[in-house]
mmCIF file of C-alpha atoms in Angstrom:
data_model
loop_
_atom_site.group_PDB
_atom_site.id
_atom_site.type_symbol
_atom_site.label_atom_id
_atom_site.label_comp_id
_atom_site.label_asym_id
_atom_site.label_seq_id
_atom_site.Cartn_x
_atom_site.Cartn_y
_atom_site.Cartn_z
ATOM 1 C CA MET A 71 0.205 0.186 0.199
ATOM 2 C CA SER A 72 1.218 3.405 -0.732
ATOM 3 C CA ILE A 73 1.982 5.769 1.806
ATOM 4 C CA ASP A 74 -0.524 8.242 0.066
ATOM 5 C CA ALA A 75 -3.517 5.832 0.646
ATOM 6 C CA PRO A 76 -5.362 6.062 4.089
ATOM 7 C CA SER A 77 -6.866 2.512 4.966
ATOM 8 C CA HIS A 78 -10.368 2.716 3.782
ATOM 9 C CA LEU A 79 -11.945 1.162 6.547
ATOM 10 C CA ASP A 80 -10.429 4.044 8.916
ATOM 11 C CA LEU A 81 -12.869 6.444 6.980
ATOM 12 C CA PRO A 82 -16.231 7.567 7.233
ATOM 13 C CA GLU A 83 -18.633 5.984 4.629
ATOM 14 C CA HIS A 84 -19.457 9.427 3.410
ATOM 15 C CA VAL A 85 -15.674 10.043 2.599
ATOM 16 C CA ARG A 86 -15.291 6.627 1.012
ATOM 17 C CA ARG A 87 -18.286 7.331 -1.151
ATOM 18 C CA PHE A 88 -17.539 11.191 -1.893
ATOM 19 C CA PRO A 89 -17.710 11.925 -5.574
ATOM 20 C CA PHE A 90 -14.109 13.388 -6.055
ATOM 21 C CA PRO A 91 -14.462 15.073 -9.287
ATOM 22 C CA PHE A 92 -10.996 15.695 -10.397
ATOM 23 C CA PRO A 93 -8.811 13.536 -12.910
ATOM 24 C CA HIS A 94 -6.309 16.133 -13.487
ATOM 25 C CA ASP A 95 -4.518 18.995 -11.334
ATOM 26 C CA ARG A 96 -6.484 21.383 -13.497
ATOM 27 C CA TYR A 97 -9.722 22.352 -14.516
ATOM 28 C CA MET A 98 -11.608 23.413 -17.185
ATOM 29 C CA TYR A 99 -15.483 23.282 -18.257
ATOM 30 C CA SER A 100 -16.205 20.443 -20.536
ATOM 31 C CA VAL A 101 -19.297 18.221 -21.316
ATOM 32 C CA ASN A 102 -17.912 15.415 -18.953
ATOM 33 C CA VAL A 103 -20.805 12.736 -19.358
ATOM 34 C CA GLU A 104 -20.335 8.967 -18.476
ATOM 35 C CA PRO A 105 -22.685 6.314 -18.606
ATOM 36 C CA GLY A 106 -24.823 5.955 -15.280
ATOM 37 C CA ARG A 107 -24.344 2.727 -12.717
ATOM 38 C CA ASN A 108 -20.708 2.926 -13.687
ATOM 39 C CA PRO A 109 -18.499 2.198 -10.334
ATOM 40 C CA SER A 110 -15.988 4.628 -9.851
ATOM 41 C CA GLN A 111 -12.481 4.047 -7.853
ATOM 42 C CA THR A 112 -11.132 6.861 -6.205
ATOM 43 C CA ALA A 113 -8.372 6.953 -3.523
ATOM 44 C CA ALA A 114 -10.570 6.875 -0.681
ATOM 45 C CA GLY A 115 -13.367 4.297 -1.675
ATOM 46 C CA ARG A 116 -15.649 3.955 -4.767
ATOM 47 C CA TRP A 117 -19.081 5.843 -5.996
ATOM 48 C CA GLY A 118 -21.402 5.535 -8.616
ATOM 49 C CA GLU A 119 -23.070 2.123 -8.653
ATOM 50 C CA ARG A 120 -26.195 3.442 -8.219
ATOM 51 C CA ILE A 121 -28.548 5.868 -9.621
ATOM 52 C CA LEU A 122 -30.035 7.078 -6.359
ATOM 53 C CA GLU A 123 -27.814 7.148 -3.378
ATOM 54 C CA VAL A 124 -29.649 7.165 0.325
ATOM 55 C CA ASP A 125 -27.111 7.893 3.050
ATOM 56 C CA GLY A 126 -26.737 8.688 6.671
ATOM 57 C CA PHE A 127 -27.918 12.186 5.847
ATOM 58 C CA TYR A 128 -31.475 11.484 4.181
ATOM 59 C CA LEU A 129 -33.854 12.368 6.876
ATOM 60 C CA GLN A 130 -31.660 15.266 7.660
ATOM 61 C CA ASP A 131 -31.898 16.489 4.079
ATOM 62 C CA LEU A 132 -35.346 15.903 3.631
ATOM 63 C CA GLU A 133 -35.928 17.702 6.813
ATOM 64 C CA ALA A 134 -34.177 20.798 5.177
ATOM 65 C CA ARG A 135 -35.928 20.603 1.481
ATOM 66 C CA ALA A 136 -39.353 20.587 3.655
ATOM 67 C CA ALA A 137 -38.162 23.655 5.285
ATOM 68 C CA VAL A 138 -36.915 25.480 2.250
ATOM 69 C CA LEU A 139 -40.453 24.260 0.433
ATOM 70 C CA ASP A 140 -42.285 25.799 3.499
ATOM 71 C CA ARG A 141 -40.217 29.201 3.362
ATOM 72 C CA ASP A 142 -40.325 29.414 -0.177
ATOM 73 C CA PRO A 143 -42.942 27.338 -2.352
ATOM 74 C CA SER A 144 -41.092 28.669 -5.699
ATOM 75 C CA ARG A 145 -38.609 26.305 -5.593
ATOM 76 C CA ALA A 146 -41.144 23.603 -6.852
ATOM 77 C CA ALA A 147 -42.669 24.345 -10.113
ATOM 78 C CA GLN A 148 -44.660 22.629 -12.840
ATOM 79 C CA MET A 149 -45.888 23.927 -16.537
ATOM 80 C CA SER A 150 -49.540 22.537 -16.865
ATOM 81 C CA HIS A 151 -48.338 20.300 -19.961
ATOM 82 C CA MET A 152 -46.035 18.454 -17.385
ATOM 83 C CA ARG A 153 -48.294 16.423 -15.482
ATOM 84 C CA PRO A 154 -47.867 13.461 -17.551
ATOM 85 C CA GLY A 155 -43.808 13.641 -17.310
ATOM 86 C CA VAL A 156 -43.920 14.318 -13.247
ATOM 87 C CA TRP A 157 -46.156 11.226 -12.916
ATOM 88 C CA GLY A 158 -43.603 9.171 -15.239
ATOM 89 C CA ALA A 159 -40.658 10.497 -13.551
ATOM 90 C CA LEU A 160 -42.135 9.591 -10.085
ATOM 91 C CA HIS A 161 -43.000 5.987 -11.409
ATOM 92 C CA LEU A 162 -38.936 5.839 -12.497
ATOM 93 C CA VAL A 163 -37.606 6.937 -9.260
ATOM 94 C CA LEU A 164 -39.732 4.654 -6.675
ATOM 95 C CA THR A 165 -38.842 2.064 -9.045
ATOM 96 C CA GLU A 166 -35.420 2.826 -8.731
ATOM 97 C CA LEU A 167 -35.402 3.727 -4.965
ATOM 98 C CA ALA A 168 -37.564 0.126 -4.647
ATOM 99 C CA ALA A 169 -34.684 -1.726 -6.579
ATOM 100 C CA THR A 170 -31.810 -0.525 -4.976
ATOM 101 C CA TYR A 171 -32.772 -0.445 -1.393
ATOM 102 C CA PRO A 172 -35.393 -3.475 -0.947
ATOM 103 C CA GLU A 173 -34.381 -3.585 2.619
ATOM 104 C CA TRP A 174 -35.825 -0.181 3.293
ATOM 105 C CA MET A 175 -38.684 0.512 0.417
ATOM 106 C CA ALA A 176 -41.070 -1.331 -2.162
ATOM 107 C CA TYR A 177 -43.151 -0.211 -4.789
ATOM 108 C CA GLU A 178 -46.186 -1.846 -6.002
ATOM 109 C CA ARG A 179 -48.002 -1.110 -9.591
ATOM 110 C CA HIS A 180 -51.190 -2.762 -10.355
ATOM 111 C CA GLY A 181 -52.725 -0.921 -13.585
ATOM 112 C CA ASP A 182 -52.881 2.471 -12.280
ATOM 113 C CA ARG A 183 -53.139 1.627 -8.268
ATOM 114 C CA CYS A 184 -49.910 1.778 -6.603
ATOM 115 C CA ARG A 185 -48.508 1.188 -3.329
ATOM 116 C CA TRP A 186 -45.183 2.724 -1.779
ATOM 117 C CA THR A 187 -43.667 2.039 1.049
ATOM 118 C CA ASN A 188 -40.334 3.758 2.890
ATOM 119 C CA ARG A 189 -39.480 2.095 6.049
ATOM 120 C CA LEU A 190 -36.745 4.696 6.622
ATOM 121 C CA GLN A 191 -39.873 7.237 6.793
ATOM 122 C CA GLN A 192 -42.510 4.801 8.794
ATOM 123 C CA LEU A 193 -44.428 5.448 5.734
ATOM 124 C CA GLN A 194 -46.872 3.599 3.416
ATOM 125 C CA THR A 195 -49.755 5.249 0.985
ATOM 126 C CA ASP A 196 -51.896 4.485 -1.955
ATOM 127 C CA PHE A 197 -52.481 6.547 -4.948
ATOM 128 C CA ILE A 198 -53.693 6.276 -8.326
ATOM 129 C CA VAL A 199 -51.302 7.000 -11.330
ATOM 130 C CA GLY A 200 -52.841 10.316 -12.970
ATOM 131 C CA ALA A 201 -54.715 11.514 -10.199
ATOM 132 C CA ASP A 202 -52.842 14.300 -8.273
ATOM 133 C CA TYR A 203 -55.183 14.275 -5.444
ATOM 134 C CA SER A 204 -54.181 10.792 -4.388
ATOM 135 C CA LEU A 205 -51.024 11.831 -3.203
ATOM 136 C CA PRO A 206 -50.019 14.554 -0.508
ATOM 137 C CA GLU A 207 -49.579 17.750 -2.117
ATOM 138 C CA GLY A 208 -49.292 16.042 -5.715
ATOM 139 C CA PRO A 209 -46.850 13.935 -7.773
ATOM 140 C CA LEU A 210 -44.077 16.569 -7.761
ATOM 141 C CA ARG A 211 -43.742 17.443 -4.231
ATOM 142 C CA PHE A 212 -44.443 13.960 -3.169
ATOM 143 C CA LEU A 213 -41.312 13.021 -5.178
ATOM 144 C CA SER A 214 -38.941 15.879 -3.274
ATOM 145 C CA THR A 215 -39.797 13.690 -0.282
ATOM 146 C CA GLN A 216 -38.300 10.331 -0.997
ATOM 147 C CA VAL A 217 -35.117 11.274 -2.712
ATOM 148 C CA GLN A 218 -32.223 13.661 -1.775
ATOM 149 C CA ASP A 219 -31.636 14.571 -5.159
ATOM 150 C CA ASP A 220 -33.101 17.791 -6.672
ATOM 151 C CA PHE A 221 -34.732 17.103 -9.818
ATOM 152 C CA ALA A 222 -36.004 19.362 -12.879
ATOM 153 C CA LEU A 223 -37.615 17.984 -15.949
ATOM 154 C CA LEU A 224 -36.741 19.445 -19.795
ATOM 155 C CA ASN A 225 -39.496 19.116 -22.419
ATOM 156 C CA LEU A 226 -38.311 18.735 -25.908
ATOM 157 C CA ARG A 227 -40.434 21.319 -28.196
ATOM 158 C CA GLU A 228 -39.357 23.480 -30.974
ATOM 159 C CA GLY A 229 -36.125 21.421 -31.721
ATOM 160 C CA ALA A 230 -34.682 22.370 -28.077
ATOM 161 C CA LEU A 231 -35.080 21.656 -24.015
ATOM 162 C CA TRP A 232 -37.181 23.535 -21.795
ATOM 163 C CA LEU A 233 -36.476 23.691 -17.788
ATOM 164 C CA ASP A 234 -40.654 23.217 -17.459
ATOM 165 C CA ALA A 235 -40.784 21.326 -14.021
ATOM 166 C CA GLY A 236 -38.737 20.506 -11.067
ATOM 167 C CA VAL A 237 -38.293 20.851 -7.261
ATOM 168 C CA VAL A 238 -34.880 22.608 -6.914
ATOM 169 C CA THR A 239 -34.217 23.393 -2.847
ATOM 170 C CA PHE A 240 -30.173 22.898 -2.886
ATOM 171 C CA ALA A 241 -29.501 25.171 -5.526
ATOM 172 C CA ALA A 242 -25.504 26.257 -5.775
ATOM 173 C CA ASP A 243 -26.508 30.261 -6.649
ATOM 174 C CA TRP A 244 -29.174 29.861 -9.265
ATOM 175 C CA SER A 245 -32.955 29.869 -8.853
ATOM 176 C CA MET A 246 -35.627 27.667 -9.648
ATOM 177 C CA GLY A 247 -38.270 29.861 -9.773
ATOM 178 C CA PHE A 248 -36.518 32.353 -11.952
ATOM 179 C CA ASP A 249 -35.234 29.671 -14.594
ATOM 180 C CA VAL A 250 -38.128 27.686 -15.039
ATOM 181 C CA GLY A 251 -39.577 27.926 -18.394
ATOM 182 C CA LEU A 252 -36.016 28.857 -19.997
ATOM 183 C CA PRO A 253 -34.275 26.920 -22.790
ATOM 184 C CA PHE A 254 -31.378 24.934 -21.705
ATOM 185 C CA SER A 255 -29.092 27.077 -23.604
ATOM 186 C CA GLU A 256 -30.566 30.452 -21.916
ATOM 187 C CA ILE A 257 -29.978 28.613 -18.389
ATOM 188 C CA HIS A 258 -26.357 28.051 -18.900
ATOM 189 C CA GLY A 259 -25.906 31.430 -20.824
ATOM 190 C CA PRO A 260 -23.809 33.125 -17.774
ATOM 191 C CA VAL A 261 -21.221 29.925 -17.675
ATOM 192 C CA PRO A 262 -17.778 31.907 -18.375
ATOM 193 C CA ARG A 263 -16.313 30.143 -21.720
ATOM 194 C CA ALA A 264 -18.849 27.170 -22.041
ATOM 195 C CA ALA A 265 -20.350 28.691 -24.934
ATOM 196 C CA ASP A 266 -17.155 29.998 -26.544
ATOM 197 C CA LEU A 267 -15.923 26.204 -25.934
ATOM 198 C CA GLY A 268 -18.949 24.769 -27.643
ATOM 199 C CA VAL A 269 -19.904 22.798 -24.573
ATOM 200 C CA ILE A 270 -23.395 23.870 -24.123
ATOM 201 C CA ASP A 271 -24.158 23.014 -27.552
ATOM 202 C CA ARG A 272 -22.878 19.640 -27.820
ATOM 203 C CA ALA A 273 -24.464 19.109 -24.445
ATOM 204 C CA GLU A 274 -27.927 19.833 -25.515
ATOM 205 C CA GLN A 275 -27.330 17.686 -28.408
ATOM 206 C CA PHE A 276 -25.961 14.663 -26.502
ATOM 207 C CA LEU A 277 -29.343 15.182 -24.399
ATOM 208 C CA LEU A 278 -31.371 15.205 -27.404
ATOM 209 C CA ASN A 279 -30.200 11.892 -28.459
ATOM 210 C CA LEU A 280 -30.590 10.069 -24.956
ATOM 211 C CA GLN A 281 -32.593 6.878 -25.029
ATOM 212 C CA PRO A 282 -34.735 5.589 -22.304
ATOM 213 C CA GLY A 283 -33.489 3.122 -19.931
ATOM 214 C CA ASP A 284 -29.819 4.653 -20.922
ATOM 215 C CA PRO A 285 -28.866 6.748 -17.796
ATOM 216 C CA TYR A 286 -25.887 8.749 -18.143
ATOM 217 C CA ARG A 287 -24.098 11.099 -15.461
ATOM 218 C CA ARG A 288 -21.759 14.381 -14.785
ATOM 219 C CA THR A 289 -20.273 15.470 -11.864
ATOM 220 C CA ASN A 290 -19.803 19.573 -11.354
ATOM 221 C CA TRP A 291 -18.085 21.365 -8.257
ATOM 222 C CA THR A 292 -18.078 24.733 -6.333
ATOM 223 C CA MET A 293 -17.339 25.318 -2.988
ATOM 224 C CA THR A 294 -19.701 26.301 0.456
ATOM 225 C CA VAL A 295 -19.377 27.265 3.565
ATOM 226 C CA ASP A 296 -20.326 25.185 6.341
ATOM 227 C CA ARG A 297 -22.672 22.595 5.574
ATOM 228 C CA ARG A 298 -25.403 24.454 4.010
ATOM 229 C CA MET A 299 -27.319 22.786 1.347
ATOM 230 C CA ASP A 300 -29.562 26.008 0.116
ATOM 231 C CA THR A 301 -27.047 27.933 -1.584
ATOM 232 C CA SER A 302 -30.092 29.603 -4.141
ATOM 233 C CA THR A 303 -30.090 33.121 -5.439
ATOM 234 C CA GLU A 304 -33.039 33.282 -2.840
ATOM 235 C CA SER A 305 -30.958 32.759 0.102
ATOM 236 C CA TYR A 306 -28.036 34.951 -1.114
ATOM 237 C CA PRO A 307 -28.831 37.498 1.772
ATOM 238 C CA GLU A 308 -28.255 34.258 4.368
ATOM 239 C CA TRP A 309 -24.978 32.958 3.066
ATOM 240 C CA ALA A 310 -23.375 35.699 0.830
ATOM 241 C CA GLN A 311 -21.058 37.467 3.733
ATOM 242 C CA ASP A 312 -19.587 33.920 4.655
ATOM 243 C CA ARG A 313 -17.722 33.557 1.330
ATOM 244 C CA SER A 314 -15.721 37.108 2.524
ATOM 245 C CA LEU A 315 -15.327 36.085 6.401
ATOM 246 C CA VAL A 316 -14.140 32.683 6.157
ATOM 247 C CA ALA A 317 -10.897 33.144 3.998
ATOM 248 C CA THR A 318 -9.442 34.577 7.952
ATOM 249 C CA ASP A 319 -11.471 32.356 9.997
ATOM 250 C CA PRO A 320 -9.179 29.877 11.898
ATOM 251 C CA ALA A 321 -12.227 27.084 11.472
ATOM 252 C CA LEU A 322 -11.444 27.434 7.653
ATOM 253 C CA PRO A 323 -10.902 23.719 7.154
ATOM 254 C CA ASP A 324 -14.016 22.420 8.970
ATOM 255 C CA ARG A 325 -16.276 25.377 7.745
ATOM 256 C CA LEU A 326 -15.036 25.378 4.059
ATOM 257 C CA HIS A 327 -16.648 22.287 1.914
ATOM 258 C CA LEU A 328 -15.758 21.276 -1.248
ATOM 259 C CA ARG A 329 -19.669 20.644 -2.935
ATOM 260 C CA VAL A 330 -20.147 18.034 -5.872
ATOM 261 C CA GLU A 331 -22.940 17.797 -7.763
ATOM 262 C CA VAL A 332 -23.568 14.090 -9.474
ATOM 263 C CA GLN A 333 -25.996 14.749 -11.963
ATOM 264 C CA HIS A 334 -27.983 12.196 -13.561
ATOM 265 C CA LEU A 335 -29.529 12.405 -16.976
ATOM 266 C CA ILE A 336 -32.482 9.948 -17.537
ATOM 267 C CA LYS A 337 -35.125 10.025 -20.351
ATOM 268 C CA VAL A 338 -38.591 9.171 -19.181
ATOM 269 C CA PRO A 339 -39.931 6.301 -21.050
ATOM 270 C CA THR A 340 -43.757 7.139 -21.310
ATOM 271 C CA THR A 341 -43.318 10.812 -21.852
ATOM 272 C CA GLY A 342 -39.751 11.276 -23.720
ATOM 273 C CA ASP A 343 -39.087 14.395 -20.853
ATOM 274 C CA LEU A 344 -35.327 14.010 -19.846
ATOM 275 C CA LEU A 345 -35.387 13.839 -16.013
ATOM 276 C CA PHE A 346 -32.535 15.618 -14.499
ATOM 277 C CA LEU A 347 -31.200 14.594 -11.122
ATOM 278 C CA VAL A 348 -28.845 16.544 -8.878
ATOM 279 C CA ARG A 349 -27.319 15.134 -5.720
ATOM 280 C CA THR A 350 -25.507 17.172 -3.796
ATOM 281 C CA HIS A 351 -22.028 16.014 -1.921
ATOM 282 C CA LEU A 352 -20.396 18.209 0.563
ATOM 283 C CA LEU A 353 -16.872 17.319 2.364
ATOM 284 C CA SER A 354 -14.702 19.654 4.322
ATOM 285 C CA LEU A 355 -11.262 20.769 3.610
ATOM 286 C CA ARG A 356 -10.305 19.045 6.997
ATOM 287 C CA GLU A 357 -11.926 15.678 5.934
ATOM 288 C CA LEU A 358 -10.645 15.992 2.318
ATOM 289 C CA ALA A 359 -6.982 16.391 3.836
ATOM 290 C CA ALA A 360 -7.529 13.009 5.320
ATOM 291 C CA VAL A 361 -6.789 11.455 1.788
ATOM 292 C CA PRO A 362 -3.929 13.243 0.740
ATOM 293 C CA ALA A 363 -3.887 12.502 -2.810
ATOM 294 C CA TRP A 364 -7.234 14.659 -2.839
ATOM 295 C CA GLY A 365 -6.097 17.416 -0.547
ATOM 296 C CA ARG A 366 -2.782 18.034 -3.030
ATOM 297 C CA ARG A 367 -5.398 17.956 -5.923
ATOM 298 C CA LEU A 368 -7.703 19.819 -4.883
ATOM 299 C CA ALA A 369 -4.853 22.699 -3.745
ATOM 300 C CA GLU A 370 -3.654 22.547 -7.409
ATOM 301 C CA VAL A 371 -6.887 23.108 -8.987
ATOM 302 C CA LEU A 372 -7.796 25.846 -6.881
ATOM 303 C CA ARG A 373 -4.342 27.386 -7.256
ATOM 304 C CA THR A 374 -4.465 27.364 -10.888
ATOM 305 C CA LEU A 375 -8.046 27.599 -11.592
ATOM 306 C CA PRO A 376 -8.558 30.644 -14.074
ATOM 307 C CA GLU A 377 -9.873 34.097 -12.471
ATOM 308 C CA ASP A 378 -12.888 34.006 -14.490
ATOM 309 C CA LEU A 379 -13.839 30.545 -13.532
ATOM 310 C CA ALA A 380 -13.135 31.636 -9.997
ATOM 311 C CA ASP A 381 -15.193 34.553 -9.640
ATOM 312 C CA TYR A 382 -17.882 32.665 -11.564
ATOM 313 C CA LYS A 383 -18.185 30.046 -9.030
ATOM 314 C CA GLY A 384 -17.802 32.453 -6.179
ATOM 315 C CA ILE A 385 -14.293 30.965 -4.585
ATOM 316 C CA ALA A 386 -12.274 33.994 -5.612
ATOM 317 C CA ARG A 387 -12.014 35.477 -1.756
ATOM 318 C CA TYR A 388 -11.115 32.099 -0.190
ATOM 319 C CA ARG A 389 -9.365 30.100 -3.018
ATOM 320 C CA ASP A 390 -6.030 31.307 -1.784
ATOM 321 C CA ALA A 391 -6.402 30.421 1.827
ATOM 322 C CA ALA A 392 -8.101 26.962 1.240
ATOM 323 C CA ALA A 393 -4.792 25.785 -1.310
ATOM 324 C CA ARG A 394 -2.640 27.180 1.297
ATOM 325 C CA TRP A 395 -3.889 25.050 4.150
ATOM 326 C CA LEU A 396 -4.423 22.110 2.262
ATOM 327 C CA GLN A 397 -0.700 22.528 1.023
ATOM 328 C CA GLU A 398 0.376 23.168 4.422
ATOM 329 C CA ALA A 399 -1.502 20.255 6.033
ATOM 330 C CA ASP A 400 0.144 17.881 3.104
ATOM 331 C CA ALA A 401 3.165 18.743 4.269
ATOM 332 C CA ALA A 402 2.420 18.297 8.240
#
């Protein structure tokens, strides 16, 4: 065993299964899609063999989502023509959960009549496909109570993809309420360099050609102060100041987190809509430094990240302090 490889058994499960996103010391935007259900080995363990991941933060994350939705219902949005797509997404997700975690979850369907059991929530409920009244708050909100992932549904019309439904409570500096009803290309317009590199056009063409039963995934990343899941545009006043103050805070290695989104892309068989699942994982700098290969690589990524990308990701104020702490931790 290399001296850089800690014993996996010594690491907590959320570290062993963390989707560390950097294959190289320098980062640049790319389409970076790969087939779903594909196990990915890391310096700390493995992740990626499942579409949906239920972990030790399950109930905590769902409670946080419910609080956000109570405070701001605009995080859940559905255009009227998306009812069939939402029901199709619900069936797809419940089927996947039950197949992945049969010890906790079960999904039975006989025609349009269904029964869903979730032992983690001590929940059993019966509903009728297509009858919104048969589920508490309807199928869109019900789906958001069963998975830690945010989700969006993209509808194909006029030769393009449009964000027409979803529940997004853990957005990284964007707004579901603002973006709903916009085309894919316009939503990603503010990403620096992405349009010039052709990333957005290639990504949309790839998504348009996805086939049902053929899931794909990609990762995206930024950083977040504290284990704050909701860093949306709407909650900006609550977290923006932390980005300035954390650089000189002695608690920086515990407060600053690498934030990684695992984004799964699945075509809904019944409607052809595209289901976009976004699962957010957070790991503090101190936890990252426990895996020396990760700490060294993240320090290099932060140190070499172009200024416009650092500004876009909102990490410009503290990235030097973070890289310096990681380098010092590696040398200690």
